[in-house]
JSON list of C-alpha atoms in Angstrom, two decimals:
[
{"chain": "A", "resi": 97, "resn": "UNK", "atom": "CA", "xyz": [2.83, -19.87, -17.13]},
{"chain": "A", "resi": 98, "resn": "UNK", "atom": "CA", "xyz": [5.01, -18.16, -19.75]},
{"chain": "A", "resi": 99, "resn": "UNK", "atom": "CA", "xyz": [6.08, -15.07, -17.86]},
{"chain": "A", "resi": 100, "resn": "UNK", "atom": "CA", "xyz": [9.78, -14.81, -18.73]},
{"chain": "A", "resi": 101, "resn": "UNK", "atom": "CA", "xyz": [11.62, -14.51, -22.02]},
{"chain": "A", "resi": 102, "resn": "UNK", "atom": "CA", "xyz": [12.59, -18.00, -23.25]},
{"chain": "A", "resi": 103, "resn": "UNK", "atom": "CA", "xyz": [16.32, -17.42, -22.68]},
{"chain": "A", "resi": 104, "resn": "UNK", "atom": "CA", "xyz": [15.76, -16.57, -18.98]},
{"chain": "A", "resi": 105, "resn": "UNK", "atom": "CA", "xyz": [13.63, -19.61, -18.14]},
{"chain": "A", "resi": 106, "resn": "UNK", "atom": "CA", "xyz": [15.11, -22.09, -15.66]},
{"chain": "A", "resi": 107, "resn": "UNK", "atom": "CA", "xyz": [14.79, -25.44, -17.45]},
{"chain": "A", "resi": 108, "resn": "UNK", "atom": "CA", "xyz": [16.70, -28.65, -18.10]},
{"chain": "A", "resi": 109, "resn": "UNK", "atom": "CA", "xyz": [16.63, -28.14, -21.86]},
{"chain": "A", "resi": 110, "resn": "UNK", "atom": "CA", "xyz": [18.56, -25.36, -23.57]},
{"chain": "A", "resi": 111, "resn": "UNK", "atom": "CA", "xyz": [16.48, -22.49, -24.95]},
{"chain": "A", "resi": 112, "resn": "UNK", "atom": "CA", "xyz": [17.13, -23.58, -28.53]},
{"chain": "A", "resi": 113, "resn": "UNK", "atom": "CA", "xyz": [15.83, -27.08, -27.76]},
{"chain": "A", "resi": 114, "resn": "UNK", "atom": "CA", "xyz": [12.46, -25.79, -26.51]},
{"chain": "A", "resi": 115, "resn": "UNK", "atom": "CA", "xyz": [10.83, -24.90, -29.83]},
{"chain": "A", "resi": 116, "resn": "UNK", "atom": "CA", "xyz": [7.33, -25.61, -31.19]},
{"chain": "A", "resi": 117, "resn": "UNK", "atom": "CA", "xyz": [7.97, -29.37, -31.54]},
{"chain": "A", "resi": 118, "resn": "UNK", "atom": "CA", "xyz": [9.10, -29.58, -27.90]},
{"chain": "A", "resi": 119, "resn": "UNK", "atom": "CA", "xyz": [6.04, -27.62, -26.73]},
{"chain": "A", "resi": 120, "resn": "UNK", "atom": "CA", "xyz": [3.75, -29.88, -28.75]},
{"chain": "A", "resi": 121, "resn": "UNK", "atom": "CA", "xyz": [5.36, -32.93, -27.17]},
{"chain": "A", "resi": 122, "resn": "UNK", "atom": "CA", "xyz": [4.80, -31.40, -23.72]},
{"chain": "A", "resi": 123, "resn": "UNK", "atom": "CA", "xyz": [1.14, -30.66, -24.51]},
{"chain": "A", "resi": 124, "resn": "UNK", "atom": "CA", "xyz": [0.64, -34.25, -25.67]},
{"chain": "A", "resi": 125, "resn": "UNK", "atom": "CA", "xyz": [1.93, -35.29, -22.24]},
{"chain": "A", "resi": 126, "resn": "UNK", "atom": "CA", "xyz": [-0.59, -32.96, -20.58]},
{"chain": "A", "resi": 127, "resn": "UNK", "atom": "CA", "xyz": [1.73, -30.05, -19.82]},
{"chain": "A", "resi": 128, "resn": "UNK", "atom": "CA", "xyz": [0.37, -26.78, -21.22]},
{"chain": "A", "resi": 129, "resn": "UNK", "atom": "CA", "xyz": [2.07, -23.40, -21.57]},
{"chain": "A", "resi": 130, "resn": "UNK", "atom": "CA", "xyz": [-0.01, -20.25, -21.38]},
{"chain": "A", "resi": 131, "resn": "UNK", "atom": "CA", "xyz": [0.28, -16.51, -20.88]},
{"chain": "A", "resi": 132, "resn": "UNK", "atom": "CA", "xyz": [-2.92, -15.93, -18.91]},
{"chain": "A", "resi": 133, "resn": "UNK", "atom": "CA", "xyz": [-5.54, -17.78, -16.91]},
{"chain": "A", "resi": 134, "resn": "UNK", "atom": "CA", "xyz": [-7.87, -17.41, -19.86]},
{"chain": "A", "resi": 135, "resn": "UNK", "atom": "CA", "xyz": [-5.26, -18.96, -22.15]},
{"chain": "A", "resi": 136, "resn": "UNK", "atom": "CA", "xyz": [-4.81, -21.88, -19.74]},
{"chain": "A", "resi": 137, "resn": "UNK", "atom": "CA", "xyz": [-8.57, -22.44, -19.59]},
{"chain": "A", "resi": 138, "resn": "UNK", "atom": "CA", "xyz": [-8.80, -22.33, -23.41]},
{"chain": "A", "resi": 139, "resn": "UNK", "atom": "CA", "xyz": [-6.03, -24.91, -23.75]},
{"chain": "A", "resi": 140, "resn": "UNK", "atom": "CA", "xyz": [-7.73, -27.22, -21.27]},
{"chain": "A", "resi": 141, "resn": "UNK", "atom": "CA", "xyz": [-11.08, -26.77, -23.01]},
{"chain": "A", "resi": 142, "resn": "UNK", "atom": "CA", "xyz": [-9.61, -27.42, -26.45]},
{"chain": "A", "resi": 143, "resn": "UNK", "atom": "CA", "xyz": [-7.68, -30.46, -25.22]},
{"chain": "A", "resi": 144, "resn": "UNK", "atom": "CA", "xyz": [-11.03, -32.26, -24.97]},
{"chain": "A", "resi": 145, "resn": "UNK", "atom": "CA", "xyz": [-9.85, -33.72, -21.67]},
{"chain": "A", "resi": 146, "resn": "UNK", "atom": "CA", "xyz": [-13.19, -33.01, -20.05]},
{"chain": "A", "resi": 147, "resn": "UNK", "atom": "CA", "xyz": [-11.45, -31.04, -17.31]},
{"chain": "A", "resi": 148, "resn": "UNK", "atom": "CA", "xyz": [-13.20, -27.79, -18.22]},
{"chain": "A", "resi": 149, "resn": "UNK", "atom": "CA", "xyz": [-16.55, -27.03, -19.85]},
{"chain": "A", "resi": 150, "resn": "UNK", "atom": "CA", "xyz": [-17.50, -23.99, -21.92]},
{"chain": "A", "resi": 151, "resn": "UNK", "atom": "CA", "xyz": [-19.38, -22.68, -18.86]},
{"chain": "A", "resi": 152, "resn": "UNK", "atom": "CA", "xyz": [-16.26, -23.03, -16.73]},
{"chain": "A", "resi": 153, "resn": "UNK", "atom": "CA", "xyz": [-14.17, -21.36, -19.42]},
{"chain": "A", "resi": 154, "resn": "UNK", "atom": "CA", "xyz": [-16.62, -18.45, -19.37]},
{"chain": "A", "resi": 155, "resn": "UNK", "atom": "CA", "xyz": [-16.34, -18.22, -15.57]},
{"chain": "A", "resi": 156, "resn": "UNK", "atom": "CA", "xyz": [-12.51, -18.20, -15.69]},
{"chain": "A", "resi": 157, "resn": "UNK", "atom": "CA", "xyz": [-12.50, -15.55, -18.44]},
{"chain": "A", "resi": 158, "resn": "UNK", "atom": "CA", "xyz": [-15.02, -13.31, -16.67]},
{"chain": "A", "resi": 159, "resn": "UNK", "atom": "CA", "xyz": [-13.08, -13.63, -13.40]},
{"chain": "A", "resi": 160, "resn": "UNK", "atom": "CA", "xyz": [-9.79, -12.81, -15.13]},
{"chain": "A", "resi": 161, "resn": "UNK", "atom": "CA", "xyz": [-11.31, -9.66, -16.65]},
{"chain": "A", "resi": 162, "resn": "UNK", "atom": "CA", "xyz": [-12.65, -8.60, -13.24]},
{"chain": "A", "resi": 163, "resn": "UNK", "atom": "CA", "xyz": [-9.27, -9.24, -11.61]},
{"chain": "A", "resi": 164, "resn": "UNK", "atom": "CA", "xyz": [-7.42, -7.36, -14.35]},
{"chain": "A", "resi": 165, "resn": "UNK", "atom": "CA", "xyz": [-9.76, -4.38, -14.01]},
{"chain": "A", "resi": 166, "resn": "UNK", "atom": "CA", "xyz": [-9.29, -4.32, -10.24]},
{"chain": "A", "resi": 167, "resn": "UNK", "atom": "CA", "xyz": [-5.52, -4.62, -10.58]},
{"chain": "A", "resi": 168, "resn": "UNK", "atom": "CA", "xyz": [-5.38, -1.73, -13.04]},
{"chain": "A", "resi": 169, "resn": "UNK", "atom": "CA", "xyz": [-7.59, 0.40, -10.80]},
{"chain": "A", "resi": 170, "resn": "UNK", "atom": "CA", "xyz": [-5.45, -0.42, -7.75]},
{"chain": "A", "resi": 171, "resn": "UNK", "atom": "CA", "xyz": [-2.16, 0.21, -9.55]},
{"chain": "A", "resi": 172, "resn": "UNK", "atom": "CA", "xyz": [-3.31, 3.13, -11.66]},
{"chain": "A", "resi": 173, "resn": "UNK", "atom": "CA", "xyz": [0.15, 4.73, -11.54]},
{"chain": "A", "resi": 174, "resn": "UNK", "atom": "CA", "xyz": [1.33, 1.85, -13.77]},
{"chain": "A", "resi": 175, "resn": "UNK", "atom": "CA", "xyz": [-0.94, 2.99, -16.61]},
{"chain": "A", "resi": 176, "resn": "UNK", "atom": "CA", "xyz": [1.78, 2.79, -19.28]},
{"chain": "A", "resi": 177, "resn": "UNK", "atom": "CA", "xyz": [3.17, -0.51, -17.97]},
{"chain": "A", "resi": 178, "resn": "UNK", "atom": "CA", "xyz": [-0.20, -2.34, -18.21]},
{"chain": "A", "resi": 179, "resn": "UNK", "atom": "CA", "xyz": [-0.27, -2.27, -22.02]},
{"chain": "A", "resi": 180, "resn": "UNK", "atom": "CA", "xyz": [1.70, -5.52, -22.70]},
{"chain": "A", "resi": 181, "resn": "UNK", "atom": "CA", "xyz": [-0.49, -7.43, -20.21]},
{"chain": "A", "resi": 182, "resn": "UNK", "atom": "CA", "xyz": [-3.61, -5.88, -21.67]},
{"chain": "A", "resi": 183, "resn": "UNK", "atom": "CA", "xyz": [-2.63, -7.05, -25.18]},
{"chain": "A", "resi": 184, "resn": "UNK", "atom": "CA", "xyz": [-1.86, -10.63, -24.10]},
{"chain": "A", "resi": 185, "resn": "UNK", "atom": "CA", "xyz": [-5.05, -10.88, -22.08]},
{"chain": "A", "resi": 186, "resn": "UNK", "atom": "CA", "xyz": [-7.12, -9.31, -24.87]},
{"chain": "A", "resi": 187, "resn": "UNK", "atom": "CA", "xyz": [-5.91, -11.96, -27.36]},
{"chain": "A", "resi": 188, "resn": "UNK", "atom": "CA", "xyz": [-7.00, -14.75, -25.02]},
{"chain": "A", "resi": 189, "resn": "UNK", "atom": "CA", "xyz": [-10.23, -12.90, -24.20]},
{"chain": "A", "resi": 190, "resn": "UNK", "atom": "CA", "xyz": [-11.13, -12.62, -27.90]},
{"chain": "A", "resi": 191, "resn": "UNK", "atom": "CA", "xyz": [-10.50, -16.33, -28.42]},
{"chain": "A", "resi": 192, "resn": "UNK", "atom": "CA", "xyz": [-12.56, -17.24, -25.34]},
{"chain": "A", "resi": 193, "resn": "UNK", "atom": "CA", "xyz": [-15.36, -14.96, -26.53]},
{"chain": "A", "resi": 194, "resn": "UNK", "atom": "CA", "xyz": [-15.54, -16.90, -29.83]},
{"chain": "A", "resi": 195, "resn": "UNK", "atom": "CA", "xyz": [-15.69, -20.25, -28.01]},
{"chain": "A", "resi": 196, "resn": "UNK", "atom": "CA", "xyz": [-18.36, -18.96, -25.64]},
{"chain": "A", "resi": 197, "resn": "UNK", "atom": "CA", "xyz": [-20.42, -17.57, -28.52]},
{"chain": "A", "resi": 198, "resn": "UNK", "atom": "CA", "xyz": [-20.14, -20.87, -30.41]},
{"chain": "A", "resi": 199, "resn": "UNK", "atom": "CA", "xyz": [-21.31, -22.71, -27.26]},
{"chain": "A", "resi": 200, "resn": "UNK", "atom": "CA", "xyz": [-24.40, -20.46, -27.13]},
{"chain": "A", "resi": 201, "resn": "UNK", "atom": "CA", "xyz": [-23.51, -18.94, -23.76]},
{"chain": "A", "resi": 202, "resn": "UNK", "atom": "CA", "xyz": [-23.93, -15.37, -22.57]},
{"chain": "A", "resi": 203, "resn": "UNK", "atom": "CA", "xyz": [-21.10, -13.22, -23.90]},
{"chain": "A", "resi": 204, "resn": "UNK", "atom": "CA", "xyz": [-18.34, -11.98, -21.62]},
{"chain": "A", "resi": 205, "resn": "UNK", "atom": "CA", "xyz": [-18.44, -8.47, -20.18]},
{"chain": "A", "resi": 206, "resn": "UNK", "atom": "CA", "xyz": [-16.67, -5.84, -22.27]},
{"chain": "A", "resi": 207, "resn": "UNK", "atom": "CA", "xyz": [-12.90, -5.93, -22.12]},
{"chain": "A", "resi": 208, "resn": "UNK", "atom": "CA", "xyz": [-11.56, -2.96, -20.12]},
{"chain": "A", "resi": 209, "resn": "UNK", "atom": "CA", "xyz": [-9.38, -0.39, -21.81]},
{"chain": "A", "resi": 210, "resn": "UNK", "atom": "CA", "xyz": [-6.56, 0.68, -19.48]},
{"chain": "A", "resi": 211, "resn": "UNK", "atom": "CA", "xyz": [-6.45, 4.19, -20.93]},
{"chain": "A", "resi": 212, "resn": "UNK", "atom": "CA", "xyz": [-10.14, 4.59, -20.01]},
{"chain": "A", "resi": 213, "resn": "UNK", "atom": "CA", "xyz": [-9.96, 2.97, -16.56]},
{"chain": "A", "resi": 214, "resn": "UNK", "atom": "CA", "xyz": [-7.42, 5.33, -15.00]},
{"chain": "A", "resi": 215, "resn": "UNK", "atom": "CA", "xyz": [-9.37, 8.55, -15.75]},
{"chain": "A", "resi": 216, "resn": "UNK", "atom": "CA", "xyz": [-12.51, 6.84, -14.41]},
{"chain": "A", "resi": 217, "resn": "UNK", "atom": "CA", "xyz": [-10.65, 6.10, -11.20]},
{"chain": "A", "resi": 218, "resn": "UNK", "atom": "CA", "xyz": [-9.75, 9.78, -10.83]},
{"chain": "A", "resi": 219, "resn": "UNK", "atom": "CA", "xyz": [-13.41, 10.75, -11.33]},
{"chain": "A", "resi": 220, "resn": "UNK", "atom": "CA", "xyz": [-14.52, 8.16, -8.77]},
{"chain": "A", "resi": 221, "resn": "UNK", "atom": "CA", "xyz": [-11.95, 9.41, -6.25]},
{"chain": "A", "resi": 222, "resn": "UNK", "atom": "CA", "xyz": [-13.25, 12.99, -6.62]},
{"chain": "A", "resi": 223, "resn": "UNK", "atom": "CA", "xyz": [-16.83, 11.80, -6.07]},
{"chain": "A", "resi": 224, "resn": "UNK", "atom": "CA", "xyz": [-15.85, 9.84, -2.96]},
{"chain": "A", "resi": 225, "resn": "UNK", "atom": "CA", "xyz": [-13.92, 12.79, -1.49]},
{"chain": "A", "resi": 226, "resn": "UNK", "atom": "CA", "xyz": [-17.13, 14.84, -1.46]},
{"chain": "A", "resi": 227, "resn": "UNK", "atom": "CA", "xyz": [-19.28, 12.03, -0.01]},
{"chain": "A", "resi": 228, "resn": "UNK", "atom": "CA", "xyz": [-19.60, 11.74, 3.79]},
{"chain": "A", "resi": 229, "resn": "UNK", "atom": "CA", "xyz": [-18.67, 8.27, 5.07]},
{"chain": "A", "resi": 230, "resn": "UNK", "atom": "CA", "xyz": [-22.02, 8.01, 6.91]},
{"chain": "A", "resi": 231, "resn": "UNK", "atom": "CA", "xyz": [-23.71, 7.75, 3.50]},
{"chain": "A", "resi": 232, "resn": "UNK", "atom": "CA", "xyz": [-21.66, 4.71, 2.47]},
{"chain": "A", "resi": 233, "resn": "UNK", "atom": "CA", "xyz": [-22.65, 1.14, 3.31]},
{"chain": "A", "resi": 234, "resn": "UNK", "atom": "CA", "xyz": [-20.20, -0.38, 5.82]},
{"chain": "A", "resi": 235, "resn": "UNK", "atom": "CA", "xyz": [-18.36, -2.62, 3.35]},
{"chain": "A", "resi": 236, "resn": "UNK", "atom": "CA", "xyz": [-17.59, 0.31, 1.05]},
{"chain": "A", "resi": 237, "resn": "UNK", "atom": "CA", "xyz": [-16.04, 2.51, 3.74]},
{"chain": "A", "resi": 238, "resn": "UNK", "atom": "CA", "xyz": [-12.64, 0.82, 3.51]},
{"chain": "A", "resi": 239, "resn": "UNK", "atom": "CA", "xyz": [-12.62, 1.02, -0.30]},
{"chain": "A", "resi": 240, "resn": "UNK", "atom": "CA", "xyz": [-13.56, 4.69, -0.22]},
{"chain": "A", "resi": 241, "resn": "UNK", "atom": "CA", "xyz": [-10.85, 5.47, 2.34]},
{"chain": "A", "resi": 242, "resn": "UNK", "atom": "CA", "xyz": [-8.29, 3.63, 0.20]},
{"chain": "A", "resi": 243, "resn": "UNK", "atom": "CA", "xyz": [-9.26, 5.65, -2.87]},
{"chain": "A", "resi": 244, "resn": "UNK", "atom": "CA", "xyz": [-8.88, 8.94, -1.06]},
{"chain": "A", "resi": 245, "resn": "UNK", "atom": "CA", "xyz": [-5.55, 8.17, 0.62]}
]
């Protein structure tokens, strides 16, 4: 997972020695670098290793979008800080969407826009505040209480 700037990575090789040729050599050895779960799934799919099918790529991408949406909703106070992650994930999402389309599979759900999710969360919280808990199914009670608190 590429989560740190190259100069801060703990590695045997110096930062300057880990360029595109080094990464290509690592990939040829079966070691892939990625910025998201979708990116990792794409690399595995494109490696033709047989480790992941287009259907599995679609599942990983759809799950990553769901997880990202839930994370943004849970950490709505981070609205401005989500943007870099949103951009990286969107790039991988767009690439996965093209692969999925080419494979003839059902398209992925729409990519969430962070700036639209946070206001929706506020609207949902207002709706839940006015709703008596008796009207909620049991499994939604905890979620509703978390939104209000």
